[in-house]
Tab-separated table of C-alpha atoms in Angstrom:
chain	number	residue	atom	x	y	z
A	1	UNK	CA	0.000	0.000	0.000
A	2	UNK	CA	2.950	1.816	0.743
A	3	UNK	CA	4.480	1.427	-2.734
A	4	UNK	CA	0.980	2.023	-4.278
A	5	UNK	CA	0.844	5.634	-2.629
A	6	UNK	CA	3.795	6.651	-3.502
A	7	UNK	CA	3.728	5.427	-7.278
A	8	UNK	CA	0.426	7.550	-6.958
A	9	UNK	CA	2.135	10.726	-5.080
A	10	UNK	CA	5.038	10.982	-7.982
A	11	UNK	CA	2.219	10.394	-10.631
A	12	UNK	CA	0.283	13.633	-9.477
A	13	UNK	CA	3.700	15.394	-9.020
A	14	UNK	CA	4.693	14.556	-12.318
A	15	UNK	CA	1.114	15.444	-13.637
A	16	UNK	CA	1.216	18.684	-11.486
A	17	UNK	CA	5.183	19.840	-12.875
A	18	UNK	CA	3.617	19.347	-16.638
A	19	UNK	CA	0.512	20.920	-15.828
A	20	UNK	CA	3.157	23.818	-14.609
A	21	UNK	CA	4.986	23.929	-17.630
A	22	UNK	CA	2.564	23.991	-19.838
A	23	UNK	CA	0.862	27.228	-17.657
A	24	UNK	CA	4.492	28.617	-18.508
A	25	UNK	CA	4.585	27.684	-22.415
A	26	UNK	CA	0.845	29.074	-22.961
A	27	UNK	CA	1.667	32.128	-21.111
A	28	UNK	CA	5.005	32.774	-23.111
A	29	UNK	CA	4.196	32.055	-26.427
A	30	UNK	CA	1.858	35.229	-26.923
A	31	UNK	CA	4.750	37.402	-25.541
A	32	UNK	CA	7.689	35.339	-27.525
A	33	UNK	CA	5.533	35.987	-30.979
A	34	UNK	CA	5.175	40.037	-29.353
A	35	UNK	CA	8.852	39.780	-29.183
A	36	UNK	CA	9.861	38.227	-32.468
A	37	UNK	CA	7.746	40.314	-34.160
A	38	UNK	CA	8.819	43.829	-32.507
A	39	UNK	CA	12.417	43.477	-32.904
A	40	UNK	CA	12.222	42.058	-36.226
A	41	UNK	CA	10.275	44.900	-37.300
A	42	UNK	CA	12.394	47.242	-35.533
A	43	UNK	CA	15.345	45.853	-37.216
A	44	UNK	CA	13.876	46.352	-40.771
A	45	UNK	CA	12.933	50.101	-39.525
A	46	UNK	CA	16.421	50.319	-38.353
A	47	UNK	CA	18.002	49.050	-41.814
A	48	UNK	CA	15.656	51.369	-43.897
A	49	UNK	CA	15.733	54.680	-42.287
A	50	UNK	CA	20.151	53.973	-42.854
A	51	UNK	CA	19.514	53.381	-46.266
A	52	UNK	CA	17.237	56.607	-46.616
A	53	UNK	CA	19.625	58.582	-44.636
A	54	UNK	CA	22.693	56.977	-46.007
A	55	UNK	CA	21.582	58.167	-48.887
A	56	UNK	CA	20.765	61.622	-48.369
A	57	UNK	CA	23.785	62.079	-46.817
A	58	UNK	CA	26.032	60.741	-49.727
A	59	UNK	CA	23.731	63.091	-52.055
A	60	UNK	CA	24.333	66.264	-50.559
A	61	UNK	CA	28.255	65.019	-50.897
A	62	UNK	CA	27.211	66.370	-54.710
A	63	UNK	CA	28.622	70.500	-55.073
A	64	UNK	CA	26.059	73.086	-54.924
A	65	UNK	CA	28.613	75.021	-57.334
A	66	UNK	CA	28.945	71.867	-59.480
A	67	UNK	CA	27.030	73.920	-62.727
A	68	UNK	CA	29.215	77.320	-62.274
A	69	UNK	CA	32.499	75.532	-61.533
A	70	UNK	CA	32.070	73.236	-64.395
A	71	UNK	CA	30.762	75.984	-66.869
A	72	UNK	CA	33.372	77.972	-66.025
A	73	UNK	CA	36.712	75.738	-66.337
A	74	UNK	CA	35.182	74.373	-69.523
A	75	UNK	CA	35.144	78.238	-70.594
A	76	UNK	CA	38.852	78.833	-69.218
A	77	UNK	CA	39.674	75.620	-71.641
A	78	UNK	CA	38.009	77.121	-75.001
A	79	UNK	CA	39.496	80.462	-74.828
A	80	UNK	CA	42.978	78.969	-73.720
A	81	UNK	CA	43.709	80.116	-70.488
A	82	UNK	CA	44.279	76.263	-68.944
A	83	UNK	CA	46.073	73.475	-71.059
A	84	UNK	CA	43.793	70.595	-70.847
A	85	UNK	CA	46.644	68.825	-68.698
A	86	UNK	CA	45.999	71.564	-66.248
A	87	UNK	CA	42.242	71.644	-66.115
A	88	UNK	CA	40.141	70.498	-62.834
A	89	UNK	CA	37.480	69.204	-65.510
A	90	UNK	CA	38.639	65.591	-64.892
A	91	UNK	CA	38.555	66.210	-61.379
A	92	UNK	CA	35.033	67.007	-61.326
A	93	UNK	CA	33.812	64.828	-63.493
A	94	UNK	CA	35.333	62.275	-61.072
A	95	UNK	CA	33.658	63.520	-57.968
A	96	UNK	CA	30.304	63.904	-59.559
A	97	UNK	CA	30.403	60.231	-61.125
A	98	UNK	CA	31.479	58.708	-57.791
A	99	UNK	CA	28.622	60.485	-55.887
A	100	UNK	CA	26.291	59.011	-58.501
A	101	UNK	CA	27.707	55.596	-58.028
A	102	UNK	CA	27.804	55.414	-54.220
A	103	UNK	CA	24.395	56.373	-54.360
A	104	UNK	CA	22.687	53.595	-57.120
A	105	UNK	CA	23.940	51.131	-54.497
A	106	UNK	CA	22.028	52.134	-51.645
A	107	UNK	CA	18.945	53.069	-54.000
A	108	UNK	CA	15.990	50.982	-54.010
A	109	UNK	CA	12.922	53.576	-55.705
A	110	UNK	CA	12.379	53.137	-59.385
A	111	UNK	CA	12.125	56.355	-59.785
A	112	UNK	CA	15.356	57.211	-57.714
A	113	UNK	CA	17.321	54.887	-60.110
A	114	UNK	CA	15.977	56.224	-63.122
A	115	UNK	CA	17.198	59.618	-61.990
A	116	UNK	CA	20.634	58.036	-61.334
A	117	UNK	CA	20.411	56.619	-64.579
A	118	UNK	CA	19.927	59.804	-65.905
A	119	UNK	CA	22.653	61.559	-64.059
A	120	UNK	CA	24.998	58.678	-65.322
A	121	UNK	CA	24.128	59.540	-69.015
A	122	UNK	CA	24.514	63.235	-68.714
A	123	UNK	CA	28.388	62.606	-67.053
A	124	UNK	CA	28.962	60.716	-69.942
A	125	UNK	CA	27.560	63.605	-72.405
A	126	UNK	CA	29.562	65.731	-70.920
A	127	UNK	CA	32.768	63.898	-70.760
A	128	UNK	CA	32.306	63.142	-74.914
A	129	UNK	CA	31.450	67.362	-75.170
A	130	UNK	CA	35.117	67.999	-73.310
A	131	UNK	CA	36.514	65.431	-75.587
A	132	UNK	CA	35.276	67.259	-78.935
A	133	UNK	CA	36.261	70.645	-77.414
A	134	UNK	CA	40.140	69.309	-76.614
A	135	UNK	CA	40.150	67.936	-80.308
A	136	UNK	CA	38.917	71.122	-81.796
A	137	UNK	CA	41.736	72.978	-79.653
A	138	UNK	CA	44.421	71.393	-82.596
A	139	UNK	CA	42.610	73.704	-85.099
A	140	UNK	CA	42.552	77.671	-85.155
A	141	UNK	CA	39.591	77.917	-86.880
A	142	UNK	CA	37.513	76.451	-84.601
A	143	UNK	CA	36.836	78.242	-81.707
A	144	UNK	CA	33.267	79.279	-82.762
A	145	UNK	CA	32.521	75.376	-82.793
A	146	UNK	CA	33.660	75.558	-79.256
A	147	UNK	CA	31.834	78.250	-78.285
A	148	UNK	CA	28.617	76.440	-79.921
A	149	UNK	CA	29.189	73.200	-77.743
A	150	UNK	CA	29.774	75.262	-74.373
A	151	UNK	CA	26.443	77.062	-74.877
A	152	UNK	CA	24.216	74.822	-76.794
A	153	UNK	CA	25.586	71.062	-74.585
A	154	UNK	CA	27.711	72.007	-71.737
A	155	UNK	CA	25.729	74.491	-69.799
A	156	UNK	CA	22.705	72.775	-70.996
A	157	UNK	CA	23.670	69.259	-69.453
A	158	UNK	CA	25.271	70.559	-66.454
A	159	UNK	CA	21.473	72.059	-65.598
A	160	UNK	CA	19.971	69.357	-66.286
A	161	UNK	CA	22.115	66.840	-64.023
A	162	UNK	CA	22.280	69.705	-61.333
A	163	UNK	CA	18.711	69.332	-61.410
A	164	UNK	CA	18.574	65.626	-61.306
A	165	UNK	CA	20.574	65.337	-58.025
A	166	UNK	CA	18.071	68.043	-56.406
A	167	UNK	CA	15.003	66.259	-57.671
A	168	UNK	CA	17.159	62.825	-56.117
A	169	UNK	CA	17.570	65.289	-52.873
A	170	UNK	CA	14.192	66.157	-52.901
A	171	UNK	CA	12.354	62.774	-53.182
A	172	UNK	CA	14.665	60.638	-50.483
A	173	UNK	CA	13.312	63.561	-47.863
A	174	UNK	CA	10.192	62.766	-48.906
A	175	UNK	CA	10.698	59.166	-48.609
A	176	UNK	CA	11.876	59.167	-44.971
A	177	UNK	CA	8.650	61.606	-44.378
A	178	UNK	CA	6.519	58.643	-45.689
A	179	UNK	CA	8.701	56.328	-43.573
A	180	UNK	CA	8.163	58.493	-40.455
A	181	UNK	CA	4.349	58.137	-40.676
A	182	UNK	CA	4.429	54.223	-41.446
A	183	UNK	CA	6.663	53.911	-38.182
A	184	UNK	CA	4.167	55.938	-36.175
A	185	UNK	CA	1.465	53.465	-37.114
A	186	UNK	CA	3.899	50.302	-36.103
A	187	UNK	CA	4.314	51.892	-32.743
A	188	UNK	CA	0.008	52.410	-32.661
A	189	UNK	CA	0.213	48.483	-34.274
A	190	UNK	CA	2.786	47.602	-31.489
A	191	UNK	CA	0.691	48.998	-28.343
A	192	UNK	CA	-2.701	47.673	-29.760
A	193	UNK	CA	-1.074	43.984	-29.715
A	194	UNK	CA	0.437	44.712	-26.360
A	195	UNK	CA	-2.411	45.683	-24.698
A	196	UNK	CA	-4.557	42.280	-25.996
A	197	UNK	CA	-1.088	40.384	-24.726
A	198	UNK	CA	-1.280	42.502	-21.686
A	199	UNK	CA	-5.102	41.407	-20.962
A	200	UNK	CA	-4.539	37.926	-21.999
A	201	UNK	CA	-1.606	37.731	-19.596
A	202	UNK	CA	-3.867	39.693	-16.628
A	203	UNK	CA	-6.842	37.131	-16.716
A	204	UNK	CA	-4.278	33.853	-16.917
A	205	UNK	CA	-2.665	35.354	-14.273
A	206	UNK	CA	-6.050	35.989	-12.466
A	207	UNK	CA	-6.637	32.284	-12.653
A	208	UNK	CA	-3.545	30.796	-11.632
A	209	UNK	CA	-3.117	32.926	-8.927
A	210	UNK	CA	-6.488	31.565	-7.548
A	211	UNK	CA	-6.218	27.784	-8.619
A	212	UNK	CA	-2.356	27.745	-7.635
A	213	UNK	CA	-1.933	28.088	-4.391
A	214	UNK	CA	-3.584	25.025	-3.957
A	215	UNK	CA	-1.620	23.162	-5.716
A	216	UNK	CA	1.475	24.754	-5.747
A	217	UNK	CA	4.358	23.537	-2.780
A	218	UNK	CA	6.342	25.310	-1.662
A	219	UNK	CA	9.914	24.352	-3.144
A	220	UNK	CA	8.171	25.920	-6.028
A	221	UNK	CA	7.573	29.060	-4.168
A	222	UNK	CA	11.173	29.332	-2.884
A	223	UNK	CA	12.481	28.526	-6.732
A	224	UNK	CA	10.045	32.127	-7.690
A	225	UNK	CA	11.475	33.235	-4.697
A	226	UNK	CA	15.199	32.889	-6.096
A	227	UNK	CA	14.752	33.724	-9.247
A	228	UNK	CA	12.818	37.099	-8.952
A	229	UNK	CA	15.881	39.194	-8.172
A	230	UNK	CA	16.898	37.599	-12.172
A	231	UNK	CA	13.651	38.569	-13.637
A	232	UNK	CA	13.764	42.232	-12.428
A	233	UNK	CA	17.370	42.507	-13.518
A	234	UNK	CA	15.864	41.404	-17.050
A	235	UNK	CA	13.115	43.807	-16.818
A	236	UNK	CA	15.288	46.881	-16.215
A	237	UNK	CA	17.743	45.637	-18.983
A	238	UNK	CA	15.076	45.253	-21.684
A	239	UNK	CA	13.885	48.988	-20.337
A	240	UNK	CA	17.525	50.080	-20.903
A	241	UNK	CA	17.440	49.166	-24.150
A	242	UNK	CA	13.974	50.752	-25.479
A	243	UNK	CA	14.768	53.776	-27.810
A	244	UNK	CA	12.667	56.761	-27.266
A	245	UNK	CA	10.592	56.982	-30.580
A	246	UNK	CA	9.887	60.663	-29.822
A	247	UNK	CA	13.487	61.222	-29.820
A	248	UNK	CA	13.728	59.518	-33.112
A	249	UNK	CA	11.019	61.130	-34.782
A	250	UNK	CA	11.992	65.080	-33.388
A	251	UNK	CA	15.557	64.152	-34.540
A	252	UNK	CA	14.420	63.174	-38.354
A	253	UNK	CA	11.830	65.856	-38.499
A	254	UNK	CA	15.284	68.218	-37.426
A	255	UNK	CA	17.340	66.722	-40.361
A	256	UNK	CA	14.378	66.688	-43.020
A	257	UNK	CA	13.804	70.427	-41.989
A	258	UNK	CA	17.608	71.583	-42.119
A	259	UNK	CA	17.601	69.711	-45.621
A	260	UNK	CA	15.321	71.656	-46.906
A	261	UNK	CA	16.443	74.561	-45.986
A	262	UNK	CA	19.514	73.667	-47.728
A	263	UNK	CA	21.405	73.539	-44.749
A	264	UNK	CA	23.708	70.236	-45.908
A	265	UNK	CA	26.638	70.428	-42.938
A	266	UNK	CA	24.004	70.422	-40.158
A	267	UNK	CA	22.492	67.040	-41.992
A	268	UNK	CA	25.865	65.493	-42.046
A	269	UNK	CA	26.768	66.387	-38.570
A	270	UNK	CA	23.104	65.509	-37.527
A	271	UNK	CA	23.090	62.274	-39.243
A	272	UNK	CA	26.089	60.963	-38.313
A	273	UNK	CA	25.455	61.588	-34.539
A	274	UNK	CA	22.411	59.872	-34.553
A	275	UNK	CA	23.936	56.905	-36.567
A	276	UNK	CA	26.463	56.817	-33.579
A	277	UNK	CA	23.845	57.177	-31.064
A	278	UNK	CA	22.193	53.922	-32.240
A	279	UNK	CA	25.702	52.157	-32.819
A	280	UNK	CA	26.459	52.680	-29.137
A	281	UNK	CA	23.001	52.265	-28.464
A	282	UNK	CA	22.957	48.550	-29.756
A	283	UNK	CA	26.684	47.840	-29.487
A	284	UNK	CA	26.745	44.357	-30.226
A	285	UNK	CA	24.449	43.145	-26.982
A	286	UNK	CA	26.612	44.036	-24.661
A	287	UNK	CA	25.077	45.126	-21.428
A	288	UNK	CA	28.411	46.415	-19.807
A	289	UNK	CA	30.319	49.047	-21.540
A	290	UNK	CA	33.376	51.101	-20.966
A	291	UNK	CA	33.337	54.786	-19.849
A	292	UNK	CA	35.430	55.255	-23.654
A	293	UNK	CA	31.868	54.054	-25.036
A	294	UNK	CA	29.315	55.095	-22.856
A	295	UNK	CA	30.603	59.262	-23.004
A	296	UNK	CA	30.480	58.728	-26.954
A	297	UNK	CA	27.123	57.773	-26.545
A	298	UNK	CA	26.405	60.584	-25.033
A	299	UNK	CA	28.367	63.211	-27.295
A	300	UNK	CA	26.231	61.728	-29.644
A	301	UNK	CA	22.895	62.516	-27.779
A	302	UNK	CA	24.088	65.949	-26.808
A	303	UNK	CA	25.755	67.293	-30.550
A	304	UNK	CA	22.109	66.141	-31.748
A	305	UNK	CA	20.377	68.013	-28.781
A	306	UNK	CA	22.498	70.663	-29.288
A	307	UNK	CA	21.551	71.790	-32.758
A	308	UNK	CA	18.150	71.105	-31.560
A	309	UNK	CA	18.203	73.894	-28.944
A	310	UNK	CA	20.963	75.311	-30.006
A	311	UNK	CA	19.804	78.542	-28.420
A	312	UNK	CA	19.125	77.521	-24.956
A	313	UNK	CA	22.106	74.842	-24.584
A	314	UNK	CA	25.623	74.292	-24.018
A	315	UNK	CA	27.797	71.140	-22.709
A	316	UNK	CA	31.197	70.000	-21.522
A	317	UNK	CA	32.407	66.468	-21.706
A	318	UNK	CA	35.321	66.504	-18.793
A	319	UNK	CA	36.666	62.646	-17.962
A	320	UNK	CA	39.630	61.591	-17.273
A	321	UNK	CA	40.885	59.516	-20.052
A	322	UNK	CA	42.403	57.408	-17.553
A	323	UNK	CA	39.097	56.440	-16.240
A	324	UNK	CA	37.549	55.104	-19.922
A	325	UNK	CA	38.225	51.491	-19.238
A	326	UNK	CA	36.335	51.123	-16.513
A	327	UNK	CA	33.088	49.218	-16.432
A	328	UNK	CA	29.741	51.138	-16.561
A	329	UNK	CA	26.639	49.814	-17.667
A	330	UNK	CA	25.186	50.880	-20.896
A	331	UNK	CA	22.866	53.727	-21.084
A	332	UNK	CA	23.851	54.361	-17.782
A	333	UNK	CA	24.836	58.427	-18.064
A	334	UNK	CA	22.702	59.220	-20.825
A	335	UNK	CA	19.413	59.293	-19.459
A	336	UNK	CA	20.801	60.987	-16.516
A	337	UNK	CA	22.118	63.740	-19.234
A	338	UNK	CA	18.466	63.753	-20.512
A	339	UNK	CA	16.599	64.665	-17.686
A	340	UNK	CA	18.941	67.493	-16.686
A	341	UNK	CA	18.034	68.554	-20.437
A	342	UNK	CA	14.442	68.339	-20.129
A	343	UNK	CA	13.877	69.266	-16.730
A	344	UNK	CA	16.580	71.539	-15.367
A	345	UNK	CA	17.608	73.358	-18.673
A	346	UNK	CA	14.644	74.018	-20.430
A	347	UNK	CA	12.772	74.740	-17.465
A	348	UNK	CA	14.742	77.758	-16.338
A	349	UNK	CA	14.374	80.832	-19.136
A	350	UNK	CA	17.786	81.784	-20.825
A	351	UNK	CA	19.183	78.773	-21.149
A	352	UNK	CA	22.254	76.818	-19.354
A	353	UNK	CA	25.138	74.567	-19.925
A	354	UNK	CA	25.562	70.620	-18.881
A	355	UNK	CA	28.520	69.388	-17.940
A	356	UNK	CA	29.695	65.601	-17.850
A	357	UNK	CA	33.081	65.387	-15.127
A	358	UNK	CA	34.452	62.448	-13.711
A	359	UNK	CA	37.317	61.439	-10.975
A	360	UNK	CA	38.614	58.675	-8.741
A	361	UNK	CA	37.551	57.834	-5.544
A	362	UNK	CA	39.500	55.385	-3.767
A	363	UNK	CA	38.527	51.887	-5.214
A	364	UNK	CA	35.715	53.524	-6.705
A	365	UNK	CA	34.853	56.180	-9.571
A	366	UNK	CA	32.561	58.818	-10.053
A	367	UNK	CA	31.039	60.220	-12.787
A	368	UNK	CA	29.405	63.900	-12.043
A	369	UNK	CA	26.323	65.458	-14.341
A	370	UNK	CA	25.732	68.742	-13.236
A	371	UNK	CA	23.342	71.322	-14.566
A	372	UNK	CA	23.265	74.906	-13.890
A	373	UNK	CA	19.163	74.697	-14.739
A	374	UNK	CA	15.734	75.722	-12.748
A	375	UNK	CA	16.747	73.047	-9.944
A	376	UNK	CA	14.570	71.840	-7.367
A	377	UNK	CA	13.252	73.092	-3.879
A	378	UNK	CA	13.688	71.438	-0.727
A	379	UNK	CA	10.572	69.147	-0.804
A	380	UNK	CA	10.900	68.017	-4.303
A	381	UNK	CA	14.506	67.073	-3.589
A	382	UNK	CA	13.415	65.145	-1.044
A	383	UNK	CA	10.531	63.330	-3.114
A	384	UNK	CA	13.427	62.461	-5.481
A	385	UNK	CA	15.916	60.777	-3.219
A	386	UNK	CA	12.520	58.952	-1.913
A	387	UNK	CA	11.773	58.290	-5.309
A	388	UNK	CA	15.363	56.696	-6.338
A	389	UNK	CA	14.916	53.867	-3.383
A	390	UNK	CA	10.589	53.388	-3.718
A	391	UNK	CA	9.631	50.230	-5.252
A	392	UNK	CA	7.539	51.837	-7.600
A	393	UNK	CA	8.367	55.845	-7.794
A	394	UNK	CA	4.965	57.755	-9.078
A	395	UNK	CA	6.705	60.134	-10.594
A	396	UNK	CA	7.253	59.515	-14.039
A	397	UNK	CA	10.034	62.546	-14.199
A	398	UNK	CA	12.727	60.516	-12.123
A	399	UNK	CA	11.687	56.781	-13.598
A	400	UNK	CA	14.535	57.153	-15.796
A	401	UNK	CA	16.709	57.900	-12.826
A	402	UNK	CA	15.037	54.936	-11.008
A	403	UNK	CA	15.883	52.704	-14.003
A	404	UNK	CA	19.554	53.283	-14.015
A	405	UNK	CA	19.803	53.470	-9.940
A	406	UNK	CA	18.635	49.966	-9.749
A	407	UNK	CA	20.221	48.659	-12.791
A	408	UNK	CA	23.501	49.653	-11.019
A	409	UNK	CA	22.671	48.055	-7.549
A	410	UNK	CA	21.813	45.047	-8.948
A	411	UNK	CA	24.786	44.760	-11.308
A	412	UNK	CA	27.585	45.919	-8.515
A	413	UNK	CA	25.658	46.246	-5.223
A	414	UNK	CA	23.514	48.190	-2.981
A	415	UNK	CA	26.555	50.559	-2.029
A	416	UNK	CA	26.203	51.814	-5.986
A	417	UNK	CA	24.201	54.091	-7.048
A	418	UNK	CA	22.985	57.817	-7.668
A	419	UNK	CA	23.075	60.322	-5.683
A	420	UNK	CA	21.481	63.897	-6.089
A	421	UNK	CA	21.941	67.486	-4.683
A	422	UNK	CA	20.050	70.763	-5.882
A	423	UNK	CA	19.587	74.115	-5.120
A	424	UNK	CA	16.618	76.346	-6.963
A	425	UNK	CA	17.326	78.501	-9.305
A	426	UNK	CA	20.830	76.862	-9.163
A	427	UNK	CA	21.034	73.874	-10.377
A	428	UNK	CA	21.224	69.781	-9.972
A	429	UNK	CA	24.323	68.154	-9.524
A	430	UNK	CA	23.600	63.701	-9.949
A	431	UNK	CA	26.818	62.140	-8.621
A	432	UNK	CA	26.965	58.159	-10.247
A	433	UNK	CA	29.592	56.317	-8.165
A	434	UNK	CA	30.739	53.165	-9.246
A	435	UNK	CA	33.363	49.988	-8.882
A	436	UNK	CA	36.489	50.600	-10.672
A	437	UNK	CA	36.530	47.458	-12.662
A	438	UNK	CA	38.980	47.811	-16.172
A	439	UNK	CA	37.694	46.396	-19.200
A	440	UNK	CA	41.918	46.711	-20.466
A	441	UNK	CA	41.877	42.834	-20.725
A	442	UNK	CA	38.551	41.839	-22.450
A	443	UNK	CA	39.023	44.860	-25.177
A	444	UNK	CA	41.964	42.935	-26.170
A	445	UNK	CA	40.975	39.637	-25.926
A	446	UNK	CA	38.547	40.728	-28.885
């Protein structure tokens, strides 16, 4: 009888652990298909808007001055004031053909390519009109027919392909407009199917918290128990890693508006900060950075910011360069960065300047972001450094602070952290003090 109970006790325990997992599978699979599908369709958003931008920017590599420069050396060549060994013709010819090249292989529109295509055929027109005019330069008597191909092909052609690239310009703007609009509707897409997820995961939740504690023992409590300190370490990495969409979209909107205006250095220098900013943003995975890569994700995120409100702020960078092999996590000083931005900075009228220092400490580092913004009073400082330790701040202003307090007490220990002092109508100073822990021997392992 013995025997028989106990072949009956393991055959309810088994039938209890796969009644368990399957609980487990049926509530993951709705959030693994969430999962696959938002990254993969963040990762086609991600390769598209490069290819849009990537484009743009090699496009406005294309002179301004192409027409008059051209027009004119072809001139200088017909009325022999530069040999044709001597002539920057070949030169520009050259940079205007390479342009055109680097950009058919990033171009996927039709209509894009045809204009390449184009563009490709008018370079060649003009190379065969310099070629006629160098052969007619043997014979005295015919400068006139020179004179007819510079005014009848070359300046004609050189409009027309000036034109092209503009219309090229002009179209891959419009493109990444049309792209901005189709991401806004993912992101509606995205929260719809998270909220159904969400309620699906609420009512099986509902149920097995009624139906499970009796039936579940408690070794299976204590296992929760263990591994809850793991699954709140995951949830503040996967927060880490979320990229504010109305960053993206204010950033784009900056870059479509400054190419317009014609303004092609700030759309280089915009561009390629925000390329970086994703780069170190991503970086491989890698949860733990060094300080080298975590400051030049946030040079990134300030040069951007900076042309943004380029009337109301100013920064400093200041660290060591002794200290940029030290561990940090990522995304660790950039969100601190932004909410001296967005709530010291622009708060106070006039304007103000962050700066970004760093130092030793004994076995430890610190890394200092001070702001000489609005600042807080007494009893909102307070709420703060409340808010940093609460389980749940309510505040939605120092969440981001929240996230990377935690992250960095669970990652190095409770002794980590943030700390914050302010003065109104001063300014905030957030002091981040860390392990020092060098990174020297797995950069070169790699």
């Amino acid at each position: 009888m013995r025997e028989l109970f106990g072949k009956v006790k393991n055959t309810n325990k088994s039938r209890l652990a796969s009644q368990i997992r399957l609980s487990y599978i049926v509530l993951l699979l709705p959030n693994l298909v969430f999962m696959i599908y938002a990254f993969y369709n963040l990762y086609l958003i991600n390769v598209r808007y490069n290819d849009m931008l990537n484009s743009v920017v090699v496009a406005s590599e294309f002179s301004l001055d192409f027409k008059e420069d051209f027009d004119y050396e072809t001139y200088l060549l017909i009325v022999g004031n530069v040999m044709p060994e001597d002539s920057n013709i070949p030169s520009l010819l050259a940079d205007a053909r390479g342009v055109v090249n680097s950009l058919k292989l990033i171009t996927d529109t039709p209509d894009n390519k045809k204009r390449l295509g184009s563009a490709e055929k008018y370079l060649n027109n003009l190379e065969g009109y310099i070629g006629n005019i160098i052969e007619n330069l043997d014979y005295d008597n015919r400068y006139e027919d020179n004179m007819l191909i510079w005014e009848n092909d070359v300046q004609i052609v050189t409009s027309l392909l000036q034109e092209t690239i503009n219309e090229y310009i002009y179209y891959e703007n419009r493109q990444i407009q049309t792209a901005q609009e189709q991401n806004r509707q993912y992101y509606l897409d995205i929260i719809k199917l998270l909220t159904a997820i969400l309620v699906v995961t609420i009512i099986s939740i509902g149920i097995i918290s009624i139906v499970g504690p009796l039936i579940i023992t408690r070794p299976i409590e204590e296992q929760v128990t263990r591994e809850q300190k793991q699954l709140r370490k995951a949830e503040f990495e996967l927060l880490q890693a979320q990229i504010n969409p109305h960053f993206l979209y204010n950033t784009l909107d900056a870059i479509v508006w400054s190419a317009e205006a014609g303004n092609e250095k700030q759309v280089v220098k915009m561009v390629g900060s925000l390329s970086e900013f994703f780069r170190s943003s991503l970086n491989k995975g890698k949860e733990i950075v060094t300080i080298r890569e975590e400051l030049s994700h946030v040079r990134s995120y300030l040069e951007i910011q900076q042309i943004r409100y380029q009337d109301i702020l100013d920064y400093e960078i200041d660290v060591p360069e002794e200290l940029y092999i030290n561990e940090i996590p990522k995304i660790t000083v950039q969100p601190v960065v932004e909410n001296a931005l967005y709530h010291g900075i622009k708060e106070k009228r006039g304007g103000g300047k962050i700066s970004v220092t760093g130092r030793e400490d004994g076995g430890d580092y610190i890394i200092t972001v001070s702001d000489n913004g609005i600042g807080m009073e007494p009893d909102r400082l307070k709420e703060v450094r409340d808010g940093l330790t609460d389980s749940s701040p309510d505040s939605k202003k120092i969440y981001g602070l929240y996230n990377v307090n935690q992250r960095i007490k669970l990652d190095f220990g409770d002794e980590y952290g943030l700390s914050i002092d302010s003065v109104y109508d001063e300014g905030t100073t957030v002091t981040i003090r860390l392990p020092k822990k060098s990174n020297e021997i797995v950069k070169k392992s790699n």
